[in-house]
Amino acid sequence: VCQPRRISPMSGVILTPGQDSPCLARCSTALGDMVCKGCGRTFLEVTHWSIMADTERATVMARLAACLQPAEV
């Protein structure tokens, strides 16, 4: 599920070793959203990020990057 999101200076900040976090420090999952309006991750992806394998994080990052691509007409 792709959510509209803005790129901010916080994107790409390494919060844990390995894969950079897409966190924009505007998490709406803390407010009950199942998909963060800031970074586009699901609640489970946000809460499990620090324990996910780098390959799992890379899969999430690829999905988020695909969401930023223009839609095909």
XYZ file of C-alpha atoms in Angstrom:
73
model
C 0.000 0.000 0.000
C 1.546 3.284 -1.111
C 0.878 6.364 0.962
C 1.760 9.918 -0.092
C 4.870 11.042 1.728
C 7.368 13.850 1.694
C 11.129 13.498 1.645
C 12.712 15.341 4.549
C 16.238 15.947 5.801
C 15.607 13.127 8.307
C 15.263 10.467 5.607
C 18.220 8.138 5.403
C 19.341 8.744 8.983
C 20.824 5.540 10.378
C 18.957 4.640 13.550
C 20.183 1.043 13.730
C 23.198 -0.753 12.257
C 22.750 -2.002 8.712
C 19.988 -0.759 6.422
C 19.102 2.926 6.814
C 15.703 3.681 8.263
C 13.138 5.464 6.085
C 11.796 7.178 9.219
C 10.823 10.823 8.754
C 10.202 11.363 12.489
C 6.497 11.951 11.766
C 5.125 8.544 12.708
C 1.366 8.275 12.473
C 1.308 4.620 13.568
C 1.642 5.933 17.127
C -1.741 7.570 16.528
C -3.382 4.317 15.433
C -2.707 4.287 11.670
C -1.859 0.870 10.252
C 0.401 2.535 7.626
C 2.625 5.456 8.592
C 1.785 8.653 6.725
C 5.390 9.791 7.206
C 7.484 6.914 5.866
C 4.908 4.556 4.342
C 5.804 1.518 6.467
C 3.178 -0.650 8.100
C 2.781 -0.714 11.871
C 4.567 -4.079 12.016
C 7.432 -2.834 9.835
C 7.906 0.196 12.092
C 7.800 -1.805 15.314
C 10.027 -4.633 14.048
C 12.561 -2.519 12.114
C 15.345 -2.792 14.696
C 15.159 -6.596 14.742
C 14.591 -7.186 11.015
C 17.372 -8.744 8.944
C 19.048 -6.444 6.420
C 17.412 -8.440 3.617
C 13.965 -7.809 5.129
C 14.727 -4.106 5.485
C 15.956 -3.977 1.883
C 12.662 -5.524 0.732
C 10.697 -2.847 2.599
C 12.934 -0.090 1.199
C 12.406 -1.413 -2.353
C 8.619 -1.353 -1.865
C 8.780 2.207 -0.536
C 10.983 3.301 -3.452
C 8.511 1.758 -5.904
C 5.747 3.799 -4.287
C 7.659 6.978 -5.149
C 7.823 6.106 -8.844
C 5.313 7.832 -11.145
C 2.326 5.678 -12.025
C 2.293 4.210 -15.527
C -0.431 5.530 -17.811
